[in-house]
Amino acid sequence: ITTGNIGEGNYKEQGKGYISEETFEKLNCTEIFEGDLIISRLSLPVGRSCILPHIHYKVVTSVDNVILRPKEQYNKYFLNYQFNSPRYFEYTELISRGVTLTRISRGMLGNNPIVIPPLSEQQQIVSFLDTKTSLIDSLIEKTQRKIELLKEKRTSLINEVVTKGLNPNVEMKDSGVEWIGKIPIHWIISKLKFYMKGIKDGTHGTHQNDDDGEILLSGKNVLNDKLKITENERRILKSEHKKIISNGFPKKGDVMVVSIGHTLGKVCTYDLDYSISFQRSVCFIRPKDNIISRWLYYNIRSDYFQSQIKVKLNKSTIGGIYMGDLSDSYITILPKLEQQQIVEYLDEQTQLIDKTISIEEKRIELLKEYRQSLISEVVTGKRKVV
């Protein structure tokens, strides 16, 4: 297991590496057993720990994890709570080293001061925190489930409206496309390429970094319905930036789609009045005048369009979708006035859902903050355990 498996008080199952039995014997590796306390020396929050759960195979750890087997007078569950408290993290970060990766040495880790009450009080604290944190975790889990249901509702709404419209009494016809099904009788299904002025992806070249230059974004900056730009974006020479945007892309009203990478298929409209440089992982679609950008955005975001991307991805050798395949995908076509009505309806309804999601996400953050504050106060004796 690696440092990535060590969460803040919990073991994270997120893939495994393997070594041979021969290597295990040759290197005299120390095996980790169920119930061992494992501490990570790498990456923030540095010094975080977890207790290894029951696993059905032999386990060793990478060099940046250490195994702690406490003496009998120390409760490992109490130590685990203490090693994952905010005040402990503040201290370990202060004495850690590293520019790109934060790491604490074994010596410094071993010299960290910790608070140790009598064993009976340690056990009492563990019992108290187990009860309280379980209740908080249960609330967090229920809130997360509510968020998932809200996201499903949003997706279902988009899928329904971009293929069926707003009038439940309109006469329907077979679209001829299996994953779209029936559509209103006056709608048509067409390939995207017949309804766009152009399509262009970002730069394929390599560019020199320049702290005083212009930003260069990529697929990671494109979220569904949002272009996320942080203060720490990569910057390139202004002359290189001008070359990249000299073709007129992107322009306000373009629809941006991630065409390569782990966020493949994410989509938003470009709402800025000036052009930003992008890498090739993002492509820009400029719809014709009879297609509203937001209508195209909702089409691309729908499950039926995303399904087309997935099918074409399997045939690709670049880990993404070619612009030709993207423009050959099908969209629903209808009168522009009806597009506008649907867009206004979806904008209003999805914004209401997104607002509720934001409130619930904030609730989760507050619960997590309260959980951490509670642990910190209890393990340092600032709060009496009843």
mmCIF file of C-alpha atoms in Angstrom:
data_model
loop_
_atom_site.group_PDB
_atom_site.id
_atom_site.type_symbol
_atom_site.label_atom_id
_atom_site.label_comp_id
_atom_site.label_asym_id
_atom_site.label_seq_id
_atom_site.Cartn_x
_atom_site.Cartn_y
_atom_site.Cartn_z
ATOM 1 C CA ILE A 1 0.000 0.000 0.000
ATOM 2 C CA THR A 2 1.060 3.610 -0.551
ATOM 3 C CA THR A 3 0.551 6.962 1.143
ATOM 4 C CA GLY A 4 -2.546 7.350 -1.028
ATOM 5 C CA ASN A 5 -4.216 4.557 0.949
ATOM 6 C CA ILE A 6 -3.870 6.504 4.196
ATOM 7 C CA GLY A 7 -6.824 8.798 4.779
ATOM 8 C CA GLU A 8 -7.409 11.084 7.742
ATOM 9 C CA GLY A 9 -8.280 8.358 10.217
ATOM 10 C CA ASN A 10 -9.502 5.859 7.659
ATOM 11 C CA TYR A 11 -8.039 3.374 5.173
ATOM 12 C CA LYS A 12 -8.787 4.218 1.523
ATOM 13 C CA GLU A 13 -9.184 1.431 -1.011
ATOM 14 C CA GLN A 14 -7.892 3.002 -4.209
ATOM 15 C CA GLY A 15 -5.868 0.487 -6.130
ATOM 16 C CA LYS A 16 -2.865 -1.617 -5.208
ATOM 17 C CA GLY A 17 0.699 -2.217 -6.233
ATOM 18 C CA TYR A 18 2.306 -5.627 -6.070
ATOM 19 C CA ILE A 19 5.689 -7.178 -5.372
ATOM 20 C CA SER A 20 6.663 -10.803 -5.792
ATOM 21 C CA GLU A 21 7.049 -13.245 -2.907
ATOM 22 C CA GLU A 22 10.718 -13.475 -3.877
ATOM 23 C CA THR A 23 11.174 -9.710 -3.509
ATOM 24 C CA PHE A 24 9.337 -9.797 -0.197
ATOM 25 C CA GLU A 25 11.793 -12.373 1.177
ATOM 26 C CA LYS A 26 14.886 -10.835 -0.424
ATOM 27 C CA LEU A 27 14.261 -7.330 0.944
ATOM 28 C CA ASN A 28 13.188 -8.660 4.335
ATOM 29 C CA CYS A 29 9.988 -6.596 4.123
ATOM 30 C CA THR A 30 7.927 -5.992 7.232
ATOM 31 C CA GLU A 31 4.422 -7.322 6.826
ATOM 32 C CA ILE A 32 1.509 -5.179 8.007
ATOM 33 C CA PHE A 33 -1.270 -6.922 9.891
ATOM 34 C CA GLU A 34 -4.898 -6.146 10.545
ATOM 35 C CA GLY A 35 -5.134 -3.573 13.344
ATOM 36 C CA ASP A 36 -1.697 -2.020 12.743
ATOM 37 C CA LEU A 37 -1.561 1.765 13.005
ATOM 38 C CA ILE A 38 -0.048 3.212 9.809
ATOM 39 C CA ILE A 39 1.254 6.784 9.556
ATOM 40 C CA SER A 40 1.974 8.614 6.302
ATOM 41 C CA ARG A 41 5.120 10.756 6.144
ATOM 42 C CA LEU A 42 4.286 12.207 2.732
ATOM 43 C CA SER A 43 1.820 14.798 1.364
ATOM 44 C CA LEU A 44 -0.549 17.014 3.286
ATOM 45 C CA PRO A 45 -1.888 16.481 5.807
ATOM 46 C CA VAL A 46 1.464 14.936 6.696
ATOM 47 C CA GLY A 47 1.440 12.587 9.703
ATOM 48 C CA ARG A 48 -2.124 11.408 9.073
ATOM 49 C CA SER A 49 -2.844 7.849 10.108
ATOM 50 C CA CYS A 50 -5.281 4.984 9.861
ATOM 51 C CA ILE A 51 -5.714 1.505 11.267
ATOM 52 C CA LEU A 52 -5.437 -1.297 8.727
ATOM 53 C CA PRO A 53 -8.780 -3.107 8.363
ATOM 54 C CA HIS A 54 -9.200 -6.805 7.636
ATOM 55 C CA ILE A 55 -7.667 -7.573 4.224
ATOM 56 C CA HIS A 56 -7.517 -11.014 2.595
ATOM 57 C CA TYR A 57 -3.922 -10.841 1.382
ATOM 58 C CA LYS A 58 -0.395 -10.211 2.592
ATOM 59 C CA VAL A 59 0.365 -6.480 2.869
ATOM 60 C CA VAL A 60 3.567 -4.420 2.850
ATOM 61 C CA THR A 61 3.917 -0.663 2.670
ATOM 62 C CA SER A 62 5.859 1.849 0.619
ATOM 63 C CA VAL A 63 8.783 3.645 2.292
ATOM 64 C CA ASP A 64 6.804 6.800 3.093
ATOM 65 C CA ASN A 65 4.447 4.973 5.441
ATOM 66 C CA VAL A 66 5.521 3.834 8.890
ATOM 67 C CA ILE A 67 3.942 1.186 11.116
ATOM 68 C CA LEU A 68 3.269 1.962 14.763
ATOM 69 C CA ARG A 69 2.477 -0.835 17.252
ATOM 70 C CA PRO A 70 1.898 0.919 20.581
ATOM 71 C CA LYS A 71 2.824 -0.472 23.984
ATOM 72 C CA GLU A 72 0.014 -1.857 26.135
ATOM 73 C CA GLN A 73 -0.459 1.384 28.093
ATOM 74 C CA TYR A 74 -1.426 3.260 24.898
ATOM 75 C CA ASN A 75 -4.735 2.844 23.083
ATOM 76 C CA LYS A 76 -4.056 2.808 19.332
ATOM 77 C CA TYR A 77 -7.538 4.155 18.582
ATOM 78 C CA PHE A 78 -6.858 7.134 20.831
ATOM 79 C CA LEU A 79 -3.548 7.706 19.052
ATOM 80 C CA ASN A 80 -5.308 7.463 15.704
ATOM 81 C CA TYR A 81 -7.713 10.218 16.728
ATOM 82 C CA GLN A 82 -4.831 12.363 17.948
ATOM 83 C CA PHE A 83 -2.781 11.858 14.783
ATOM 84 C CA ASN A 84 -5.727 13.118 12.713
ATOM 85 C CA SER A 85 -6.575 16.236 14.702
ATOM 86 C CA PRO A 86 -6.148 19.731 13.171
ATOM 87 C CA ARG A 87 -3.652 20.869 15.827
ATOM 88 C CA TYR A 88 -1.471 17.834 15.179
ATOM 89 C CA PHE A 89 -1.541 18.572 11.432
ATOM 90 C CA GLU A 90 -0.561 22.189 12.054
ATOM 91 C CA TYR A 91 2.506 21.035 13.960
ATOM 92 C CA THR A 92 3.593 18.331 11.493
ATOM 93 C CA GLU A 93 3.246 20.718 8.548
ATOM 94 C CA LEU A 94 5.368 23.276 10.390
ATOM 95 C CA ILE A 95 8.306 20.884 10.823
ATOM 96 C CA SER A 96 7.991 19.134 7.450
ATOM 97 C CA ARG A 97 10.232 19.714 4.438
ATOM 98 C CA GLY A 98 9.813 19.750 0.683
ATOM 99 C CA VAL A 99 9.024 22.055 -2.210
ATOM 100 C CA THR A 100 6.772 20.014 -4.506
ATOM 101 C CA LEU A 101 6.030 17.266 -1.964
ATOM 102 C CA THR A 102 5.750 17.723 1.781
ATOM 103 C CA ARG A 103 7.554 15.024 3.755
ATOM 104 C CA ILE A 104 8.442 14.523 7.400
ATOM 105 C CA SER A 105 11.495 12.477 8.443
ATOM 106 C CA ARG A 106 11.189 9.423 10.671
ATOM 107 C CA GLY A 107 13.215 11.208 13.340
ATOM 108 C CA MET A 108 10.967 14.265 13.408
ATOM 109 C CA LEU A 109 7.882 12.095 13.311
ATOM 110 C CA GLY A 110 9.158 10.089 16.272
ATOM 111 C CA ASN A 111 9.908 13.274 18.222
ATOM 112 C CA ASN A 112 6.445 14.786 17.774
ATOM 113 C CA PRO A 113 4.920 15.675 21.155
ATOM 114 C CA ILE A 114 1.542 14.075 21.885
ATOM 115 C CA VAL A 115 -0.857 14.285 24.814
ATOM 116 C CA ILE A 116 -1.242 11.019 26.773
ATOM 117 C CA PRO A 117 -3.882 10.743 29.518
ATOM 118 C CA PRO A 118 -4.195 7.574 31.646
ATOM 119 C CA LEU A 119 -5.255 4.455 29.711
ATOM 120 C CA SER A 120 -8.733 4.420 31.273
ATOM 121 C CA GLU A 121 -9.276 7.998 30.082
ATOM 122 C CA GLN A 122 -7.919 7.158 26.630
ATOM 123 C CA GLN A 123 -10.516 4.389 26.363
ATOM 124 C CA GLN A 124 -13.260 6.724 27.587
ATOM 125 C CA ILE A 125 -12.280 9.317 24.969
ATOM 126 C CA VAL A 126 -12.273 6.689 22.220
ATOM 127 C CA SER A 127 -15.744 5.499 23.228
ATOM 128 C CA PHE A 128 -17.050 9.079 23.256
ATOM 129 C CA LEU A 129 -15.513 10.004 19.906
ATOM 130 C CA ASP A 130 -16.594 6.755 18.255
ATOM 131 C CA THR A 131 -20.203 7.531 19.191
ATOM 132 C CA LYS A 132 -20.103 11.198 18.223
ATOM 133 C CA THR A 133 -18.162 10.795 14.972
ATOM 134 C CA SER A 134 -20.410 7.898 13.904
ATOM 135 C CA LEU A 135 -23.432 10.182 14.230
ATOM 136 C CA ILE A 136 -21.667 12.944 12.277
ATOM 137 C CA ASP A 137 -20.498 10.491 9.611
ATOM 138 C CA SER A 138 -24.050 9.190 9.282
ATOM 139 C CA LEU A 139 -25.323 12.740 8.690
ATOM 140 C CA ILE A 140 -22.557 13.336 6.138
ATOM 141 C CA GLU A 141 -23.423 10.093 4.334
ATOM 142 C CA LYS A 142 -27.146 10.982 4.204
ATOM 143 C CA THR A 143 -26.327 14.458 2.895
ATOM 144 C CA GLN A 144 -24.011 13.013 0.244
ATOM 145 C CA ARG A 145 -26.782 10.662 -0.840
ATOM 146 C CA LYS A 146 -29.164 13.614 -1.095
ATOM 147 C CA ILE A 147 -26.651 15.403 -3.310
ATOM 148 C CA GLU A 148 -26.373 12.337 -5.553
ATOM 149 C CA LEU A 149 -30.167 12.198 -5.887
ATOM 150 C CA LEU A 150 -30.259 15.897 -6.781
ATOM 151 C CA LYS A 151 -27.593 15.336 -9.450
ATOM 152 C CA GLU A 152 -29.577 12.400 -10.826
ATOM 153 C CA LYS A 153 -32.681 14.594 -10.911
ATOM 154 C CA ARG A 154 -30.784 17.281 -12.835
ATOM 155 C CA THR A 155 -29.464 14.750 -15.349
ATOM 156 C CA SER A 156 -32.896 13.184 -15.811
ATOM 157 C CA LEU A 157 -34.451 16.614 -16.361
ATOM 158 C CA ILE A 158 -31.922 17.537 -19.066
ATOM 159 C CA ASN A 159 -32.299 14.146 -20.784
ATOM 160 C CA GLU A 160 -36.082 14.407 -20.841
ATOM 161 C CA VAL A 161 -36.368 17.985 -22.068
ATOM 162 C CA VAL A 162 -33.713 17.930 -24.829
ATOM 163 C CA THR A 163 -35.350 14.861 -26.408
ATOM 164 C CA LYS A 164 -39.062 15.362 -25.587
ATOM 165 C CA GLY A 165 -39.535 19.128 -25.186
ATOM 166 C CA LEU A 166 -41.818 20.912 -22.721
ATOM 167 C CA ASN A 167 -45.246 20.002 -24.117
ATOM 168 C CA PRO A 168 -46.356 16.611 -22.730
ATOM 169 C CA ASN A 169 -49.279 16.503 -25.188
ATOM 170 C CA VAL A 170 -47.294 17.015 -28.401
ATOM 171 C CA GLU A 171 -47.504 14.265 -31.033
ATOM 172 C CA MET A 172 -44.351 12.117 -31.085
ATOM 173 C CA LYS A 173 -42.469 10.187 -33.766
ATOM 174 C CA ASP A 174 -39.614 7.674 -33.803
ATOM 175 C CA SER A 175 -36.279 9.497 -34.003
ATOM 176 C CA GLY A 176 -34.577 6.594 -35.751
ATOM 177 C CA VAL A 177 -31.788 6.692 -33.176
ATOM 178 C CA GLU A 178 -31.970 3.970 -30.521
ATOM 179 C CA TRP A 179 -30.548 5.970 -27.600
ATOM 180 C CA ILE A 180 -32.820 8.961 -28.274
ATOM 181 C CA GLY A 181 -36.143 7.200 -28.791
ATOM 182 C CA LYS A 182 -39.219 9.226 -29.698
ATOM 183 C CA ILE A 183 -39.101 12.976 -30.320
ATOM 184 C CA PRO A 184 -41.790 15.618 -31.043
ATOM 185 C CA ILE A 185 -43.160 15.263 -34.574
ATOM 186 C CA HIS A 186 -41.815 18.649 -35.737
ATOM 187 C CA TRP A 187 -38.252 17.983 -34.471
ATOM 188 C CA ILE A 188 -35.499 16.341 -36.494
ATOM 189 C CA ILE A 189 -32.296 14.472 -35.676
ATOM 190 C CA SER A 190 -29.174 15.610 -37.494
ATOM 191 C CA LYS A 191 -25.429 15.381 -37.317
ATOM 192 C CA LEU A 192 -23.855 18.290 -35.480
ATOM 193 C CA LYS A 193 -21.586 19.168 -38.422
ATOM 194 C CA PHE A 194 -24.526 20.480 -40.457
ATOM 195 C CA TYR A 195 -25.372 23.016 -37.749
ATOM 196 C CA MET A 196 -22.001 24.486 -36.856
ATOM 197 C CA LYS A 197 -19.876 27.224 -38.385
ATOM 198 C CA GLY A 198 -16.654 25.587 -37.271
ATOM 199 C CA ILE A 199 -14.826 23.380 -34.783
ATOM 200 C CA LYS A 200 -11.284 23.847 -33.478
ATOM 201 C CA ASP A 201 -9.204 22.375 -30.690
ATOM 202 C CA GLY A 202 -6.466 23.995 -28.623
ATOM 203 C CA THR A 203 -2.746 24.104 -29.305
ATOM 204 C CA HIS A 204 -0.808 20.921 -30.107
ATOM 205 C CA GLY A 205 2.541 22.603 -29.582
ATOM 206 C CA THR A 206 4.926 22.998 -26.658
ATOM 207 C CA HIS A 207 5.277 26.459 -25.183
ATOM 208 C CA GLN A 208 7.763 28.256 -22.966
ATOM 209 C CA ASN A 209 6.548 29.162 -19.511
ATOM 210 C CA ASP A 210 6.498 32.826 -18.527
ATOM 211 C CA ASP A 211 5.286 33.984 -15.107
ATOM 212 C CA ASP A 212 4.323 37.354 -16.602
ATOM 213 C CA GLY A 213 2.694 35.879 -19.687
ATOM 214 C CA GLU A 214 -0.845 34.769 -20.599
ATOM 215 C CA ILE A 215 -2.589 31.766 -19.064
ATOM 216 C CA LEU A 216 -2.795 28.435 -20.882
ATOM 217 C CA LEU A 217 -5.741 26.288 -19.817
ATOM 218 C CA SER A 218 -6.650 22.636 -20.430
ATOM 219 C CA GLY A 219 -9.472 20.138 -20.000
ATOM 220 C CA LYS A 220 -9.173 20.251 -16.205
ATOM 221 C CA ASN A 221 -10.470 23.834 -16.290
ATOM 222 C CA VAL A 222 -13.719 22.881 -18.042
ATOM 223 C CA LEU A 223 -16.451 21.779 -15.652
ATOM 224 C CA ASN A 224 -20.051 21.191 -16.626
ATOM 225 C CA ASP A 225 -21.519 24.683 -17.147
ATOM 226 C CA LYS A 226 -18.445 26.377 -15.710
ATOM 227 C CA LEU A 227 -14.967 27.473 -16.763
ATOM 228 C CA LYS A 228 -12.774 27.316 -13.669
ATOM 229 C CA ILE A 229 -9.717 29.583 -13.641
ATOM 230 C CA THR A 230 -7.464 29.728 -10.565
ATOM 231 C CA GLU A 231 -4.600 32.021 -9.595
ATOM 232 C CA ASN A 232 -2.039 29.256 -10.169
ATOM 233 C CA GLU A 233 -2.667 28.515 -13.845
ATOM 234 C CA ARG A 234 0.267 27.910 -16.156
ATOM 235 C CA ARG A 235 1.373 30.999 -18.123
ATOM 236 C CA ILE A 236 3.141 31.173 -21.485
ATOM 237 C CA LEU A 237 4.809 33.878 -23.564
ATOM 238 C CA LYS A 238 2.397 36.535 -24.815
ATOM 239 C CA SER A 239 3.701 36.053 -28.365
ATOM 240 C CA GLU A 240 2.825 32.335 -28.180
ATOM 241 C CA HIS A 241 -0.614 33.182 -26.818
ATOM 242 C CA LYS A 242 -1.289 35.495 -29.768
ATOM 243 C CA LYS A 243 -0.357 32.737 -32.235
ATOM 244 C CA ILE A 244 -2.690 30.251 -30.554
ATOM 245 C CA ILE A 245 -5.737 32.556 -30.645
ATOM 246 C CA SER A 246 -4.988 34.020 -34.097
ATOM 247 C CA ASN A 247 -7.535 31.634 -35.663
ATOM 248 C CA GLY A 248 -10.349 33.342 -33.760
ATOM 249 C CA PHE A 249 -10.977 30.619 -31.198
ATOM 250 C CA PRO A 250 -12.370 30.704 -28.616
ATOM 251 C CA LYS A 251 -15.040 33.360 -29.010
ATOM 252 C CA LYS A 252 -17.968 34.302 -26.787
ATOM 253 C CA GLY A 253 -20.821 31.920 -27.546
ATOM 254 C CA ASP A 254 -18.617 28.943 -28.485
ATOM 255 C CA VAL A 255 -19.414 25.637 -26.823
ATOM 256 C CA MET A 256 -16.380 24.057 -25.159
ATOM 257 C CA VAL A 257 -16.022 20.286 -24.905
ATOM 258 C CA VAL A 258 -13.240 18.304 -23.232
ATOM 259 C CA SER A 259 -12.106 15.892 -25.945
ATOM 260 C CA ILE A 260 -9.132 14.217 -24.205
ATOM 261 C CA GLY A 261 -8.440 13.191 -20.630
ATOM 262 C CA HIS A 262 -10.232 11.998 -17.500
ATOM 263 C CA THR A 263 -12.845 14.796 -17.734
ATOM 264 C CA LEU A 264 -13.753 13.782 -21.294
ATOM 265 C CA GLY A 265 -17.209 15.055 -22.273
ATOM 266 C CA LYS A 266 -17.378 17.925 -19.782
ATOM 267 C CA VAL A 267 -18.976 20.908 -21.490
ATOM 268 C CA CYS A 268 -19.681 24.601 -20.951
ATOM 269 C CA THR A 269 -20.325 27.747 -22.970
ATOM 270 C CA TYR A 270 -17.534 30.283 -23.424
ATOM 271 C CA ASP A 271 -18.886 33.506 -21.910
ATOM 272 C CA LEU A 272 -15.785 35.715 -21.861
ATOM 273 C CA ASP A 273 -15.355 38.735 -24.136
ATOM 274 C CA TYR A 274 -11.686 37.903 -24.822
ATOM 275 C CA SER A 275 -9.827 34.784 -25.956
ATOM 276 C CA ILE A 276 -7.783 32.499 -23.689
ATOM 277 C CA SER A 277 -5.243 29.951 -24.902
ATOM 278 C CA PHE A 278 -6.136 26.274 -24.464
ATOM 279 C CA GLN A 279 -4.305 23.007 -24.931
ATOM 280 C CA ARG A 280 -5.560 20.414 -27.419
ATOM 281 C CA SER A 281 -7.628 18.620 -24.761
ATOM 282 C CA VAL A 282 -10.401 21.194 -25.316
ATOM 283 C CA CYS A 283 -12.249 21.853 -28.547
ATOM 284 C CA PHE A 284 -14.582 24.709 -29.426
ATOM 285 C CA ILE A 285 -17.771 24.365 -31.448
ATOM 286 C CA ARG A 286 -19.270 27.473 -33.015
ATOM 287 C CA PRO A 287 -22.941 26.814 -33.802
ATOM 288 C CA LYS A 288 -24.769 28.345 -36.753
ATOM 289 C CA ASP A 289 -27.166 31.220 -36.183
ATOM 290 C CA ASN A 290 -30.208 28.915 -36.027
ATOM 291 C CA ILE A 291 -28.745 27.014 -33.051
ATOM 292 C CA ILE A 292 -28.553 28.658 -29.625
ATOM 293 C CA SER A 293 -25.284 27.971 -27.821
ATOM 294 C CA ARG A 294 -27.063 26.975 -24.619
ATOM 295 C CA TRP A 295 -29.271 24.562 -26.550
ATOM 296 C CA LEU A 296 -26.179 22.869 -27.979
ATOM 297 C CA TYR A 297 -24.631 22.858 -24.497
ATOM 298 C CA TYR A 298 -27.624 21.003 -23.033
ATOM 299 C CA ASN A 299 -27.600 18.537 -25.942
ATOM 300 C CA ILE A 300 -23.930 17.715 -25.407
ATOM 301 C CA ARG A 301 -24.441 17.404 -21.666
ATOM 302 C CA SER A 302 -27.316 14.926 -22.073
ATOM 303 C CA ASP A 303 -26.846 11.187 -21.644
ATOM 304 C CA TYR A 304 -27.731 10.477 -25.260
ATOM 305 C CA PHE A 305 -24.852 12.640 -26.547
ATOM 306 C CA GLN A 306 -22.419 11.425 -23.881
ATOM 307 C CA SER A 307 -23.242 7.855 -24.955
ATOM 308 C CA GLN A 308 -22.116 8.720 -28.475
ATOM 309 C CA ILE A 309 -18.822 10.050 -27.100
ATOM 310 C CA LYS A 310 -18.235 6.826 -25.153
ATOM 311 C CA VAL A 311 -18.908 4.649 -28.210
ATOM 312 C CA LYS A 312 -16.500 6.667 -30.338
ATOM 313 C CA LEU A 313 -13.904 6.798 -27.563
ATOM 314 C CA ASN A 314 -13.585 3.005 -27.712
ATOM 315 C CA LYS A 315 -12.523 3.292 -31.366
ATOM 316 C CA SER A 316 -9.957 6.016 -30.713
ATOM 317 C CA THR A 317 -6.207 5.543 -30.269
ATOM 318 C CA ILE A 318 -5.599 8.891 -28.543
ATOM 319 C CA GLY A 319 -7.578 8.360 -25.334
ATOM 320 C CA GLY A 320 -10.160 10.874 -26.500
ATOM 321 C CA ILE A 321 -12.551 11.740 -29.299
ATOM 322 C CA TYR A 322 -11.537 13.174 -32.662
ATOM 323 C CA MET A 323 -13.169 16.424 -33.796
ATOM 324 C CA GLY A 324 -14.515 14.610 -36.841
ATOM 325 C CA ASP A 325 -16.232 12.028 -34.641
ATOM 326 C CA LEU A 326 -17.582 14.775 -32.399
ATOM 327 C CA SER A 327 -19.071 16.701 -35.322
ATOM 328 C CA ASP A 328 -20.571 13.451 -36.706
ATOM 329 C CA SER A 329 -22.572 12.982 -33.495
ATOM 330 C CA TYR A 330 -26.325 13.502 -33.533
ATOM 331 C CA ILE A 331 -28.244 16.361 -31.898
ATOM 332 C CA THR A 332 -31.913 17.315 -31.804
ATOM 333 C CA ILE A 333 -32.971 20.204 -34.063
ATOM 334 C CA LEU A 334 -36.079 22.329 -33.502
ATOM 335 C CA PRO A 335 -37.285 25.896 -34.108
ATOM 336 C CA LYS A 336 -35.086 28.558 -32.530
ATOM 337 C CA LEU A 337 -37.944 30.057 -30.511
ATOM 338 C CA GLU A 338 -38.622 26.660 -28.941
ATOM 339 C CA GLN A 339 -34.909 26.220 -28.248
ATOM 340 C CA GLN A 340 -34.951 29.518 -26.349
ATOM 341 C CA GLN A 341 -38.009 28.513 -24.313
ATOM 342 C CA ILE A 342 -36.418 25.204 -23.348
ATOM 343 C CA VAL A 343 -33.070 26.839 -22.523
ATOM 344 C CA GLU A 344 -34.761 29.370 -20.242
ATOM 345 C CA TYR A 345 -36.669 26.577 -18.520
ATOM 346 C CA LEU A 346 -33.569 24.383 -18.062
ATOM 347 C CA ASP A 347 -31.457 27.322 -16.880
ATOM 348 C CA GLU A 348 -34.042 28.154 -14.224
ATOM 349 C CA GLN A 349 -34.615 24.587 -13.055
ATOM 350 C CA THR A 350 -30.963 23.483 -13.047
ATOM 351 C CA GLN A 351 -29.940 26.634 -11.189
ATOM 352 C CA LEU A 352 -32.483 25.821 -8.474
ATOM 353 C CA ILE A 353 -31.102 22.282 -8.217
ATOM 354 C CA ASP A 354 -27.497 23.540 -8.224
ATOM 355 C CA LYS A 355 -28.329 26.033 -5.471
ATOM 356 C CA THR A 356 -29.735 23.224 -3.323
ATOM 357 C CA ILE A 357 -26.667 21.084 -4.050
ATOM 358 C CA SER A 358 -24.427 23.993 -3.001
ATOM 359 C CA ILE A 359 -26.319 24.344 0.297
ATOM 360 C CA GLU A 360 -25.957 20.617 0.998
ATOM 361 C CA GLU A 361 -22.246 20.664 0.098
ATOM 362 C CA LYS A 362 -21.765 23.544 2.535
ATOM 363 C CA ARG A 363 -23.577 21.494 5.178
ATOM 364 C CA ILE A 364 -21.098 18.664 4.630
ATOM 365 C CA GLU A 365 -18.161 21.048 4.993
ATOM 366 C CA LEU A 366 -19.567 22.387 8.271
ATOM 367 C CA LEU A 367 -20.122 18.850 9.582
ATOM 368 C CA LYS A 368 -16.539 17.910 8.681
ATOM 369 C CA GLU A 369 -15.218 21.049 10.370
ATOM 370 C CA TYR A 370 -17.257 20.286 13.485
ATOM 371 C CA ARG A 371 -15.988 16.692 13.479
ATOM 372 C CA GLN A 372 -12.377 17.819 13.317
ATOM 373 C CA SER A 373 -12.893 20.505 15.946
ATOM 374 C CA LEU A 374 -14.539 17.997 18.265
ATOM 375 C CA ILE A 375 -11.674 15.513 17.900
ATOM 376 C CA SER A 376 -9.073 18.229 18.463
ATOM 377 C CA GLU A 377 -10.732 19.534 21.618
ATOM 378 C CA VAL A 378 -11.299 16.095 23.127
ATOM 379 C CA VAL A 379 -7.863 14.538 22.473
ATOM 380 C CA THR A 380 -6.103 17.586 23.918
ATOM 381 C CA GLY A 381 -8.270 17.758 27.027
ATOM 382 C CA LYS A 382 -9.998 21.027 26.086
ATOM 383 C CA ARG A 383 -13.432 19.420 26.242
ATOM 384 C CA LYS A 384 -14.736 17.243 29.034
ATOM 385 C CA VAL A 385 -15.926 13.790 28.036
ATOM 386 C CA VAL A 386 -19.210 12.846 29.660
#
